[in-house]
PDB file of C-alpha atoms and ligand atoms in Angstrom:
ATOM      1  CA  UNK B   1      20.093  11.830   6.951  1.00  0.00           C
ATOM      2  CA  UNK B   2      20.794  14.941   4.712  1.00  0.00           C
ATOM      3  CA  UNK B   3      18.433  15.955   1.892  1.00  0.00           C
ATOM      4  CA  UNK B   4      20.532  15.298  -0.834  1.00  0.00           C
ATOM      5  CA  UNK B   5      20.542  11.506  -0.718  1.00  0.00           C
ATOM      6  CA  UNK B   6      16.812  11.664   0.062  1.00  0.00           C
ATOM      7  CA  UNK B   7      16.253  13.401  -2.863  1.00  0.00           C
ATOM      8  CA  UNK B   8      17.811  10.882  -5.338  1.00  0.00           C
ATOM      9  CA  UNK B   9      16.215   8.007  -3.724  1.00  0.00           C
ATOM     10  CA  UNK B  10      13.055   9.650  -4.401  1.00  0.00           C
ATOM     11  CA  UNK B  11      13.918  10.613  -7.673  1.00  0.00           C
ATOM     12  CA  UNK B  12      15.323   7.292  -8.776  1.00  0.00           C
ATOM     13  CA  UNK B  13      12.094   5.798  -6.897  1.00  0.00           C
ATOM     14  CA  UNK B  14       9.903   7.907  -9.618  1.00  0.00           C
ATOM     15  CA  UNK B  15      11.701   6.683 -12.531  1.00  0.00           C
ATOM     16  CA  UNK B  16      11.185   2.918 -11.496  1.00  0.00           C
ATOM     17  CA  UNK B  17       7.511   3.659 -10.383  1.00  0.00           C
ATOM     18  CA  UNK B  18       6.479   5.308 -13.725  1.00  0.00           C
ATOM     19  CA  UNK B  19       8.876   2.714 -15.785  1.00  0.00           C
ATOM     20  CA  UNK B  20       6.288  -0.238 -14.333  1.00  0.00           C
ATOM     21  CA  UNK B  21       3.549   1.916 -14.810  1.00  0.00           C
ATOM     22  CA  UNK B  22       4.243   2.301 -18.185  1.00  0.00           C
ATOM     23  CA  UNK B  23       4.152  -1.824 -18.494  1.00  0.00           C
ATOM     24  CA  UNK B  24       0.663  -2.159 -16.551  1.00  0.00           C
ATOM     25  CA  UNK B  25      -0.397   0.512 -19.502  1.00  0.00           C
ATOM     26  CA  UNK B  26       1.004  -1.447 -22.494  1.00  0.00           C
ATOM     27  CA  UNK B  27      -0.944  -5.232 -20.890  1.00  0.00           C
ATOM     28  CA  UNK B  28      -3.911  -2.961 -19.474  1.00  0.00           C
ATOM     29  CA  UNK B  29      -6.456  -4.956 -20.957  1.00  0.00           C
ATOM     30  CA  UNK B  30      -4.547  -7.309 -23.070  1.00  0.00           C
ATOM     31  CA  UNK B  31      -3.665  -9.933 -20.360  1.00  0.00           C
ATOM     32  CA  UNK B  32      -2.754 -13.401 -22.048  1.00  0.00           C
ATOM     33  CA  UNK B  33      -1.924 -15.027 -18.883  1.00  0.00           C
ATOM     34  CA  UNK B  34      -3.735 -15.150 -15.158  1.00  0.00           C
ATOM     35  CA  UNK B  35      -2.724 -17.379 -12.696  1.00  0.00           C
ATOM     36  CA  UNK B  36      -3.601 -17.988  -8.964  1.00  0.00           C
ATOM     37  CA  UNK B  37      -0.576 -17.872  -7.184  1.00  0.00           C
ATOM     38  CA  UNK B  38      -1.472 -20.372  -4.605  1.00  0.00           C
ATOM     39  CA  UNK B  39      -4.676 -18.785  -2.200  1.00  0.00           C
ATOM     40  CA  UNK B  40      -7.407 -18.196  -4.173  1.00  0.00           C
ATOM     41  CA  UNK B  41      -7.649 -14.789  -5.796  1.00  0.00           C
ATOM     42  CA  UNK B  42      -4.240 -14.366  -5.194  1.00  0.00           C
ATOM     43  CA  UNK B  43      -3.414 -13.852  -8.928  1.00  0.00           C
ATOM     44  CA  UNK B  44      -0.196 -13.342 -10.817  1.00  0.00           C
ATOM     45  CA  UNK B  45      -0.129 -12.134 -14.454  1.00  0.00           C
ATOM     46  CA  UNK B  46       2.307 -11.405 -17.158  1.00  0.00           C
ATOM     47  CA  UNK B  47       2.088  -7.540 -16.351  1.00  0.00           C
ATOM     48  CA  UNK B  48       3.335  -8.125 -12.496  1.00  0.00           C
ATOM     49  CA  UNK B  49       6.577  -9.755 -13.782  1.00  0.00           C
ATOM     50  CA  UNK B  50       7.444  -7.520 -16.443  1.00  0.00           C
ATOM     51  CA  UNK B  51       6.567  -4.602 -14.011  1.00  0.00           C
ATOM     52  CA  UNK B  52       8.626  -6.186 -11.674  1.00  0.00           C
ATOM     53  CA  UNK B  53      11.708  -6.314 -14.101  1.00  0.00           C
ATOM     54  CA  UNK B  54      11.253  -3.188 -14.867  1.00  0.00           C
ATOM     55  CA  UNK B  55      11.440  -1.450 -11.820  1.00  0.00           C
ATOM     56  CA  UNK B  56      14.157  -3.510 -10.910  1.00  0.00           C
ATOM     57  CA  UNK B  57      16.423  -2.645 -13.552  1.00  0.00           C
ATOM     58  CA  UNK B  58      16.004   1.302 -12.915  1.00  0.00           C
ATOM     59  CA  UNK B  59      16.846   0.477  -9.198  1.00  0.00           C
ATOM     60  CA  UNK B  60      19.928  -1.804  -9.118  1.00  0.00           C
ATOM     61  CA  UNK B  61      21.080   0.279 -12.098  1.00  0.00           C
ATOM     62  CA  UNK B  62      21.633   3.254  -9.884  1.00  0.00           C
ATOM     63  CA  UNK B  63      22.017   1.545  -6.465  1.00  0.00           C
ATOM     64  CA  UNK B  64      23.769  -1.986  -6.956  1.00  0.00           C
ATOM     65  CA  UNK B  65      24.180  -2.319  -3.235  1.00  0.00           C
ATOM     66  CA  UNK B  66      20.904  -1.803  -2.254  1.00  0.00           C
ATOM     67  CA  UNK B  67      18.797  -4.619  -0.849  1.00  0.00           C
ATOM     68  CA  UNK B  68      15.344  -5.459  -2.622  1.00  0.00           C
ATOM     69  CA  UNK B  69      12.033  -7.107  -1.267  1.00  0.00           C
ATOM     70  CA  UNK B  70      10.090  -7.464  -4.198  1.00  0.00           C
ATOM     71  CA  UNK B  71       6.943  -9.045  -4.184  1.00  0.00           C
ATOM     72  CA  UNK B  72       7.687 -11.610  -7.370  1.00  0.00           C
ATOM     73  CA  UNK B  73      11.439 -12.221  -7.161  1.00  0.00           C
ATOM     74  CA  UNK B  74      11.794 -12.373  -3.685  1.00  0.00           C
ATOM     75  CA  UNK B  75      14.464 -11.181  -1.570  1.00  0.00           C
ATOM     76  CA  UNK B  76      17.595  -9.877  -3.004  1.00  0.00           C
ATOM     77  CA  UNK B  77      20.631  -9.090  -0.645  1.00  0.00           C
ATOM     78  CA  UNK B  78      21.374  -8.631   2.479  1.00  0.00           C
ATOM     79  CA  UNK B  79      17.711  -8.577   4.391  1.00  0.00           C
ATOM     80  CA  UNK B  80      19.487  -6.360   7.342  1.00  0.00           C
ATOM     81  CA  UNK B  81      21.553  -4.160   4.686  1.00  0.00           C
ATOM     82  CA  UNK B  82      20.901  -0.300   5.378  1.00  0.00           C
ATOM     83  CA  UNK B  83      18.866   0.261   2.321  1.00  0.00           C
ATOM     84  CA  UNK B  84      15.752  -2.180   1.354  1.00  0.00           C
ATOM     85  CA  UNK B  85      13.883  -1.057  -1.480  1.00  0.00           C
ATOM     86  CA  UNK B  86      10.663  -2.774  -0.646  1.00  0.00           C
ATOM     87  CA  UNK B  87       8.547  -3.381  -4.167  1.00  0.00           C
ATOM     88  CA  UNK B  88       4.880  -3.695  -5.183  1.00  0.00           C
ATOM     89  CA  UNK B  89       5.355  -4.123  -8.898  1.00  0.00           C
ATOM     90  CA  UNK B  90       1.527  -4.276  -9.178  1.00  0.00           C
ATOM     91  CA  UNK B  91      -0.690  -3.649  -5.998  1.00  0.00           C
ATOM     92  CA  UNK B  92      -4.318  -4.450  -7.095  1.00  0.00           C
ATOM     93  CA  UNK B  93      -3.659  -7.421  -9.257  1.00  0.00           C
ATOM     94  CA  UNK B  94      -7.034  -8.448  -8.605  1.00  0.00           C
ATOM     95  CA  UNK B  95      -8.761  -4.950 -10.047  1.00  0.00           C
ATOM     96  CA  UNK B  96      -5.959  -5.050 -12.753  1.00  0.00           C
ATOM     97  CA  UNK B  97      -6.995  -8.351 -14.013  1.00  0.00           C
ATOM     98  CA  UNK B  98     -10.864  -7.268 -14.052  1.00  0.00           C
ATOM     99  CA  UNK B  99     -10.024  -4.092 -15.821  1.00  0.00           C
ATOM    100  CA  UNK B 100     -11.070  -2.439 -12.529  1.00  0.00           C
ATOM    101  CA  UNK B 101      -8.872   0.453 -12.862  1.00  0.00           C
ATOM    102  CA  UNK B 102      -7.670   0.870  -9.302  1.00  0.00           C
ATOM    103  CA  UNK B 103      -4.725  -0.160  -9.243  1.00  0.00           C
ATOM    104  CA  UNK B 104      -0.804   0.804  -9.188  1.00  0.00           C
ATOM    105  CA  UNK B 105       3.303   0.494  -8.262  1.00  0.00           C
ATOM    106  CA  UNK B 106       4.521   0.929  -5.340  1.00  0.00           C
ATOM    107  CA  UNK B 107       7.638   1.617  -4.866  1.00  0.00           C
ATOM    108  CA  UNK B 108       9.446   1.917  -0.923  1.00  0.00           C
ATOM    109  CA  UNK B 109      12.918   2.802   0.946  1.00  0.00           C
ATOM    110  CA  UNK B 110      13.580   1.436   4.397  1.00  0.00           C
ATOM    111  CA  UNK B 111      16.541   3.364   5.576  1.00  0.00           C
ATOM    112  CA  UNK B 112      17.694   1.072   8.517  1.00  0.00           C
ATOM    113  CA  UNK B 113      14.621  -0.141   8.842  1.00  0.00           C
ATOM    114  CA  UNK B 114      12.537   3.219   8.886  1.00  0.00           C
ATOM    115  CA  UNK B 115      10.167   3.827   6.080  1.00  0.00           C
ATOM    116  CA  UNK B 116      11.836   6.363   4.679  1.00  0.00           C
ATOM    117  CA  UNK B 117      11.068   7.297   1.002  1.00  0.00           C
ATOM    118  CA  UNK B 118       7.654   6.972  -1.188  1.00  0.00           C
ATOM    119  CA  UNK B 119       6.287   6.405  -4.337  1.00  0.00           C
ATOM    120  CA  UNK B 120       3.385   5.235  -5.652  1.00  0.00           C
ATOM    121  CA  UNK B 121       1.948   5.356  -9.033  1.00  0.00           C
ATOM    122  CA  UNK B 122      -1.453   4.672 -10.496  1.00  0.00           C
ATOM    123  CA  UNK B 123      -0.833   4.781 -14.086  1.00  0.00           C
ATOM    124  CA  UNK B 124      -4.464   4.468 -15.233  1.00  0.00           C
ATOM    125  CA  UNK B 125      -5.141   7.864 -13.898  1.00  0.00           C
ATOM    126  CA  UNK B 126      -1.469   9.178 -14.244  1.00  0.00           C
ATOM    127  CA  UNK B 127      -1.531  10.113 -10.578  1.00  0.00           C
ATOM    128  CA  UNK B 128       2.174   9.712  -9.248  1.00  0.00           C
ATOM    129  CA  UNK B 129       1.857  10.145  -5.186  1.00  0.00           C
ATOM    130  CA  UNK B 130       5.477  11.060  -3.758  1.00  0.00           C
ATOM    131  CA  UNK B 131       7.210  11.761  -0.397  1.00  0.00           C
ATOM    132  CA  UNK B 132      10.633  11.281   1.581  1.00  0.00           C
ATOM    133  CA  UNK B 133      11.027  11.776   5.133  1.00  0.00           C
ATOM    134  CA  UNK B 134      11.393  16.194   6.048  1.00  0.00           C
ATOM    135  CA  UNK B 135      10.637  16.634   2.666  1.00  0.00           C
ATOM    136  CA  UNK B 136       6.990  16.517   2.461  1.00  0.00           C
ATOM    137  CA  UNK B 137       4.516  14.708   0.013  1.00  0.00           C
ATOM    138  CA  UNK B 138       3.199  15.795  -3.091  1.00  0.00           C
ATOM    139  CA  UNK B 139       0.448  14.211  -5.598  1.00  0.00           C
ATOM    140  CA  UNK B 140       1.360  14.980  -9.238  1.00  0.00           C
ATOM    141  CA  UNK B 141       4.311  17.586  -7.516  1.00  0.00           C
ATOM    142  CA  UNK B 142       1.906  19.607  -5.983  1.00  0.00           C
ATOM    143  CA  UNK B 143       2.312  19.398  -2.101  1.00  0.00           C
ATOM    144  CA  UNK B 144      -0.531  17.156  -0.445  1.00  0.00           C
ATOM    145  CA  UNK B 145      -2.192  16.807   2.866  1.00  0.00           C
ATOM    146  CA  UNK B 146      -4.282  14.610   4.761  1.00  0.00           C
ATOM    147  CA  UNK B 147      -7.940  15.691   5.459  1.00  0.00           C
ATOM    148  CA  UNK B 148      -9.147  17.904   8.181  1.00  0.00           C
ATOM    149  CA  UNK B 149     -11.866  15.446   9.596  1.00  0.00           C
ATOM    150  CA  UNK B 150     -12.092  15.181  13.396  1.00  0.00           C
ATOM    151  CA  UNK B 151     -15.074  12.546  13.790  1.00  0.00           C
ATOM    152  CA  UNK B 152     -15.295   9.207  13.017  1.00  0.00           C
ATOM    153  CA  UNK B 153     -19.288   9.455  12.602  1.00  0.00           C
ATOM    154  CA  UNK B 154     -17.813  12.489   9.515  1.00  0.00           C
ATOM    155  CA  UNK B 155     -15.365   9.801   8.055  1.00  0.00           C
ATOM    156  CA  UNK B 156     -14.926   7.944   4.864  1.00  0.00           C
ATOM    157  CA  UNK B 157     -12.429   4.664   5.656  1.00  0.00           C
ATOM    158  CA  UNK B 158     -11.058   2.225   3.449  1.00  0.00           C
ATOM    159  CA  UNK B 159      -9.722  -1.503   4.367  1.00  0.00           C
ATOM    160  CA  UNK B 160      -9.069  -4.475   2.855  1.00  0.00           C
ATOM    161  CA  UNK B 161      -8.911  -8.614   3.084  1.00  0.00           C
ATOM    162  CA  UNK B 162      -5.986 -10.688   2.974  1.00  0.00           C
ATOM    163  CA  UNK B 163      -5.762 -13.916   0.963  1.00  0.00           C
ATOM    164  CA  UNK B 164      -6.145 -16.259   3.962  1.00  0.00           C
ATOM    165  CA  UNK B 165      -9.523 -14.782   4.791  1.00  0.00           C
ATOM    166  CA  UNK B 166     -11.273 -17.894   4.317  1.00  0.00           C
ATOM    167  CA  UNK B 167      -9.147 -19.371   6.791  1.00  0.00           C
ATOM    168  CA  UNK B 168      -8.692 -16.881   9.367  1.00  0.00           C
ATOM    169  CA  UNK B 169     -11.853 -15.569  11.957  1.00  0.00           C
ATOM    170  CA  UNK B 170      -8.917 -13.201  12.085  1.00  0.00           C
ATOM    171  CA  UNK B 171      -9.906 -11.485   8.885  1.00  0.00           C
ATOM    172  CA  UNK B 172     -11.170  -8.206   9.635  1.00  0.00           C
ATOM    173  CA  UNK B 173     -14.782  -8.775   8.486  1.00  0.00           C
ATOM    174  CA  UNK B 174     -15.785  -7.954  12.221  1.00  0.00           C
ATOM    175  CA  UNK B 175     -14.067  -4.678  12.216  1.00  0.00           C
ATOM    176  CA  UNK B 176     -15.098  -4.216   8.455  1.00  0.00           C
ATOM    177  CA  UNK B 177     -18.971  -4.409  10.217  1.00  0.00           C
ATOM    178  CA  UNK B 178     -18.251  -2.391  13.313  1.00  0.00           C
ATOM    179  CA  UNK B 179     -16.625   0.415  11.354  1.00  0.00           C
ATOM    180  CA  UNK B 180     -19.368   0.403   8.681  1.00  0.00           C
ATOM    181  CA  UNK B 181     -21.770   1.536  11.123  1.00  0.00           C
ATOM    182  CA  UNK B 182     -19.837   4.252  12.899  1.00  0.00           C
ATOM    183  CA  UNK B 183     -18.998   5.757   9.668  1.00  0.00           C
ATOM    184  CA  UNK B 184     -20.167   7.513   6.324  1.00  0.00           C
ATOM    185  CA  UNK B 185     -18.591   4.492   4.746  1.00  0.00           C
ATOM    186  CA  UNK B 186     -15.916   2.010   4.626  1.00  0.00           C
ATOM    187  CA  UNK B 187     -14.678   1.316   1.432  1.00  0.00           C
ATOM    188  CA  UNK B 188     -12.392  -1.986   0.209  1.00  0.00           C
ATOM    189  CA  UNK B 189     -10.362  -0.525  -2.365  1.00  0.00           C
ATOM    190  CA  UNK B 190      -8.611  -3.842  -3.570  1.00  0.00           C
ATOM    191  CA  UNK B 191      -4.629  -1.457  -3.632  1.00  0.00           C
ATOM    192  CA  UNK B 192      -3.716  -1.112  -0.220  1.00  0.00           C
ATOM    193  CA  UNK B 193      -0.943   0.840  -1.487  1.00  0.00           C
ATOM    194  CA  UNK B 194      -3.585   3.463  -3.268  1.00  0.00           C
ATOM    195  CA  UNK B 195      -5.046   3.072  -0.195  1.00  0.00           C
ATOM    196  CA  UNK B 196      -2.767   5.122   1.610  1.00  0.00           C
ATOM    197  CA  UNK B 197      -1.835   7.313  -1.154  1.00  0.00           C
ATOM    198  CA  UNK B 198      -5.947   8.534  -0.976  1.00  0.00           C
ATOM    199  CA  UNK B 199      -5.395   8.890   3.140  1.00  0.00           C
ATOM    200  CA  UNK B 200      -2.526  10.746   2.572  1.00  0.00           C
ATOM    201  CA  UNK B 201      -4.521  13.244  -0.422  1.00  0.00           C
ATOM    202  CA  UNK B 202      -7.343  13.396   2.082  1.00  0.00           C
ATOM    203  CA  UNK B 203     -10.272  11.659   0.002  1.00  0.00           C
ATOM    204  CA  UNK B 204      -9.808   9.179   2.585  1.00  0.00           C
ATOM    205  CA  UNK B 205     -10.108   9.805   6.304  1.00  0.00           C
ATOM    206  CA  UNK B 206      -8.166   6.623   7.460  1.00  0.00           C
ATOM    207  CA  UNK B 207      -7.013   2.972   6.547  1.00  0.00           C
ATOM    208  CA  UNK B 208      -6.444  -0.246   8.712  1.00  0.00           C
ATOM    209  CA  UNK B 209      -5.704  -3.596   7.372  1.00  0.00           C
ATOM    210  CA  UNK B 210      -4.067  -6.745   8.278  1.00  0.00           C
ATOM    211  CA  UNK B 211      -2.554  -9.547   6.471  1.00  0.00           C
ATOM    212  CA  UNK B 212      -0.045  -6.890   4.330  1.00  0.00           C
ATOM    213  CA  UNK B 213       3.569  -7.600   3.274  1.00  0.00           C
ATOM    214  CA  UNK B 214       6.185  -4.863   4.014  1.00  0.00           C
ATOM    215  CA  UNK B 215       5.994  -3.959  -0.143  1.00  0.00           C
ATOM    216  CA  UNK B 216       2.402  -3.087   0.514  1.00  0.00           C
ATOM    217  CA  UNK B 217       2.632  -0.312   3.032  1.00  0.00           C
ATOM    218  CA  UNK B 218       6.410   0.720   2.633  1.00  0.00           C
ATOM    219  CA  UNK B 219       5.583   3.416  -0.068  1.00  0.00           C
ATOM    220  CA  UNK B 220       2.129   4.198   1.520  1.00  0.00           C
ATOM    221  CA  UNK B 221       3.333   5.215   5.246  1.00  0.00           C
ATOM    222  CA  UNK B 222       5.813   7.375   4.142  1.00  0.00           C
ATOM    223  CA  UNK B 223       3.320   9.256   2.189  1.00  0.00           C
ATOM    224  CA  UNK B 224       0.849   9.474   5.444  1.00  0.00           C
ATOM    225  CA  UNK B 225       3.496  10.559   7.693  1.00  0.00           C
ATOM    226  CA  UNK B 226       4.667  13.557   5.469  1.00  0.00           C
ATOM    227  CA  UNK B 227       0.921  14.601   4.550  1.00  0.00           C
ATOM    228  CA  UNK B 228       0.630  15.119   8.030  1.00  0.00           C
ATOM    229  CA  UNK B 229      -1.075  11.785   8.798  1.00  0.00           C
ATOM    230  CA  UNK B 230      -0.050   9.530  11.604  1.00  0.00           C
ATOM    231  CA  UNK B 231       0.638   5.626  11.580  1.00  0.00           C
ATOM    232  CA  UNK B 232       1.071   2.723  14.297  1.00  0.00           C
ATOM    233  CA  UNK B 233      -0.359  -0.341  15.206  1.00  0.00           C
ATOM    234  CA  UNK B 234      -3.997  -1.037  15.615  1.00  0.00           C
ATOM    235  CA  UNK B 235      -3.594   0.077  19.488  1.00  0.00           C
ATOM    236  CA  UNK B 236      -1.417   3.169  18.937  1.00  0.00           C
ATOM    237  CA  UNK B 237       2.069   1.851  19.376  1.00  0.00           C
ATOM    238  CA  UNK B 238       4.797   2.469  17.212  1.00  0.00           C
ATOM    239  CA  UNK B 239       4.090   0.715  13.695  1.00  0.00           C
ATOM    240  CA  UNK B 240       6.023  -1.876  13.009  1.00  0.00           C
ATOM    241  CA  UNK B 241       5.972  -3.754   9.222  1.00  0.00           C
ATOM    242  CA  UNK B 242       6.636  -7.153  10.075  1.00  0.00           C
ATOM    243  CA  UNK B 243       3.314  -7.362  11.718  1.00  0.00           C
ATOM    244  CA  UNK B 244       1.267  -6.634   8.703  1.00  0.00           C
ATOM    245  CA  UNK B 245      -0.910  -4.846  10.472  1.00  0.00           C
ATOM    246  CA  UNK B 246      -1.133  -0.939   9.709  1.00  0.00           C
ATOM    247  CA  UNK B 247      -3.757   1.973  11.264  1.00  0.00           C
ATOM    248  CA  UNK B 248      -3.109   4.950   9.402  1.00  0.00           C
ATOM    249  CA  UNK B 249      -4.894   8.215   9.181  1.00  0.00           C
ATOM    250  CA  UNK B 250      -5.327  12.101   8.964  1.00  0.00           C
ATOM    251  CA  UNK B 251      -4.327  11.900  12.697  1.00  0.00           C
ATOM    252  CA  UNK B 252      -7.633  14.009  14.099  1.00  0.00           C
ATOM    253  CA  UNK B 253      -9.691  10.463  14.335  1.00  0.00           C
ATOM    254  CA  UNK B 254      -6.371   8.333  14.885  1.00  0.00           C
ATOM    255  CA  UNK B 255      -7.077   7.787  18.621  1.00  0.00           C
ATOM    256  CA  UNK B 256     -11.138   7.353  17.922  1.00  0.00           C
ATOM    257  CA  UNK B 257     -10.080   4.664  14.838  1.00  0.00           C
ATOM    258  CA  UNK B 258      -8.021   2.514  17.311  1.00  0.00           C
ATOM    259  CA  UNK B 259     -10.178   2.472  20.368  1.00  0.00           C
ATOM    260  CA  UNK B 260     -12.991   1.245  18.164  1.00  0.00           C
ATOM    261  CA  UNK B 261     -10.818  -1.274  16.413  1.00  0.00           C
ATOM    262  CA  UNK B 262      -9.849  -2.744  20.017  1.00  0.00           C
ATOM    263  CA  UNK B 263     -13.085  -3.198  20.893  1.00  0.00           C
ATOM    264  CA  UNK B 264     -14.215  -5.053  17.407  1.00  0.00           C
ATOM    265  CA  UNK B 265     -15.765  -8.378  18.514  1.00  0.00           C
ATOM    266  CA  UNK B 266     -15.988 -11.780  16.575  1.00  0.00           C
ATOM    267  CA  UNK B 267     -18.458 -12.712  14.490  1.00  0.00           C
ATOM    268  CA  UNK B 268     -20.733 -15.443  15.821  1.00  0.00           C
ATOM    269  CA  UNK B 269     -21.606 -16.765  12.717  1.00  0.00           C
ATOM    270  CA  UNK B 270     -18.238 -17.360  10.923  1.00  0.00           C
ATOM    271  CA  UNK B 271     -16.970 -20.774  10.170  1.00  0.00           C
ATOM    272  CA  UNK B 272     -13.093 -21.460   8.932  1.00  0.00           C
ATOM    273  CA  UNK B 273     -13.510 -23.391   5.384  1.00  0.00           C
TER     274      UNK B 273
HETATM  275  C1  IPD A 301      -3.208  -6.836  -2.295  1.00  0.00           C
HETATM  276  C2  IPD A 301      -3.867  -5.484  -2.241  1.00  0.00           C
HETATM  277  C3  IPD A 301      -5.149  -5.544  -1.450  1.00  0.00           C
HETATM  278  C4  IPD A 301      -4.940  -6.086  -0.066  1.00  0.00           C
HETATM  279  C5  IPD A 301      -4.241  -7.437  -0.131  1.00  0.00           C
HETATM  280  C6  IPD A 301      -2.917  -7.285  -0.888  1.00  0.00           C
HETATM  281  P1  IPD A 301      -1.792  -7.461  -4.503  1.00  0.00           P
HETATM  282  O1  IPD A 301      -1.986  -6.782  -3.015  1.00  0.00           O
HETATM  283  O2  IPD A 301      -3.027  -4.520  -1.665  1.00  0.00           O
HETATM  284  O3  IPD A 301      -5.740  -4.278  -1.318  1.00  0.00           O
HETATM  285  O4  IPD A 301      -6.189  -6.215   0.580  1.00  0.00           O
HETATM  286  O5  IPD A 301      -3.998  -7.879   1.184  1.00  0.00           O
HETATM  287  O6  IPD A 301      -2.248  -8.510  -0.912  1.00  0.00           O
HETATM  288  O7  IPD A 301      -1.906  -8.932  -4.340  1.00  0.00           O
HETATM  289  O8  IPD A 301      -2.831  -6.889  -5.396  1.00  0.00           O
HETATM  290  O9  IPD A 301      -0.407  -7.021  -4.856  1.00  0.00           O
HETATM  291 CA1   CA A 302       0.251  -5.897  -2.907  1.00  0.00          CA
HETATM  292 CA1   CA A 303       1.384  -7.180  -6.151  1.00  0.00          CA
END
């Protein structure tokens, strides 16, 4: 694909991302409404739908014949189309609602499947992470890159836990344990989109997760990739986002971060509720 198209999907992209950040500002601590969307602590709130909306508008405004995977309305258009803008109106709902302020949009492009264009936008600090494939990633338009940390025992890693934890031995608490002790830490920021928007600024030195819908990572793995990051799945195979499952890093402790992750095991002690 030639740059010019990239650059207007990125640029629209912005103008949706900070248009629904501008919405989480005007509820940020005004919330009249919080529901649990089925699983528990799966919340929805006022500010994810009018988010959503917004976003939306700015995006089928310019591009009418775009698909759309957005997390509250669903999916609009054709699923196979050549463009699916794949939307996190609110990623951290859970910090949002708490007035933990670690939260943001997130705003993808699959291009024929390929994660192609970025954005992601954590309004509460007015940090607006962007990138689009062979054009590089920026944080607040200044270029960004992933960290330069080649150990795992030197790293800093983030994860997270899907809603069905409770139901799952699948949930990652094992590797959440194992990781823990081979690192400096392993943090669980609650936005797996900010997530990956810190791998891809290098405060973080890598991510894994399962559980994840495609408008969770879309946005995020472009940003790795053109930071100079790497992502696959968990064993170092091409990443795919129907899976849920992401491994994404700064690249030097890619190969250490999945070998370890393979050889996570259970945790005696857990019972399914
Ligand atoms: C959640 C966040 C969280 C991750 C969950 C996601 P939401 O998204 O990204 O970090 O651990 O799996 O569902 O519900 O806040 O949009
Ligand atoms: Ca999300
Ligand atoms: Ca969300």
């Amino acid at each position: 694909m030639n740059i010019e198209p990239l650059q207007l999907f990125l640029d629209i992209a912005t103008e949706a991302a900070l248009a629904g950040g501008a919405v989480l500002q005007s509820y940020w601590g005004k919330l009249e409404s919080i529901q649990e969307k089925g699983r528990p602590g799966d919340l929805l709130t006022e500010a994810d739908r009018a988010s959503e909306a917004q976003v939306l508008a700015v995006i089928q405004r310019h591009f009418p014949n775009h698909a759309i995977l957005a997390e509250e309305s669903g999916q609009l258009g054709d699923q196979a189309a050549e463009y699916l803008w794949a939307i996190d109106p609110l990623d951290g709902t859970t910090n949002y609602a708490h007035q933990y302020p670690f939260y943001g949009v997130s705003i993808g492009l699959l291009i024929r499947g390929v994660p192609s264009v970025g954005v992601v936008f954590a309004p509460f600090h007015q940090e607006l992470f962007r990138a689009a494939k062979g054009l590089g990633a920026t944080r607040n338009r200044q270029p960004m890159h992933v960290s330069q940390t080649a150990a795992l025992a030197q790293s800093l890693l983030v994860t997270g836990f899907a809603y069905d934890r409770r139901e799952t031995a699948d949930n990652n608490y094992a590797e959440f344990c194992h990781l823990t002790h081979l690192t400096q830490g392993v943090r669980r920021g609650g936005s797996a989109a900010i997530d990956l928007a810190y791998v891809a600024c290098g405060r973080l030195d890598g991510f894994w997760e399962r559980g994840l819908s495609p408008w969770d990572m879309a946005a995020g793995v472009v940003l790795v990739e053109e930071a100079g990051g790497q992502v696959t799945a968990y064993d170092g195979g091409p990443f795919q986002i129907q899976t849920g499952r992401i491994l994404a890093t700064n690249g030097r402790i890619h190969a250490a971060l999945s070998q370890e992750l393979l050889q996570v095991k259970p945790l005696p002690e857990f019972q399914p509720q």
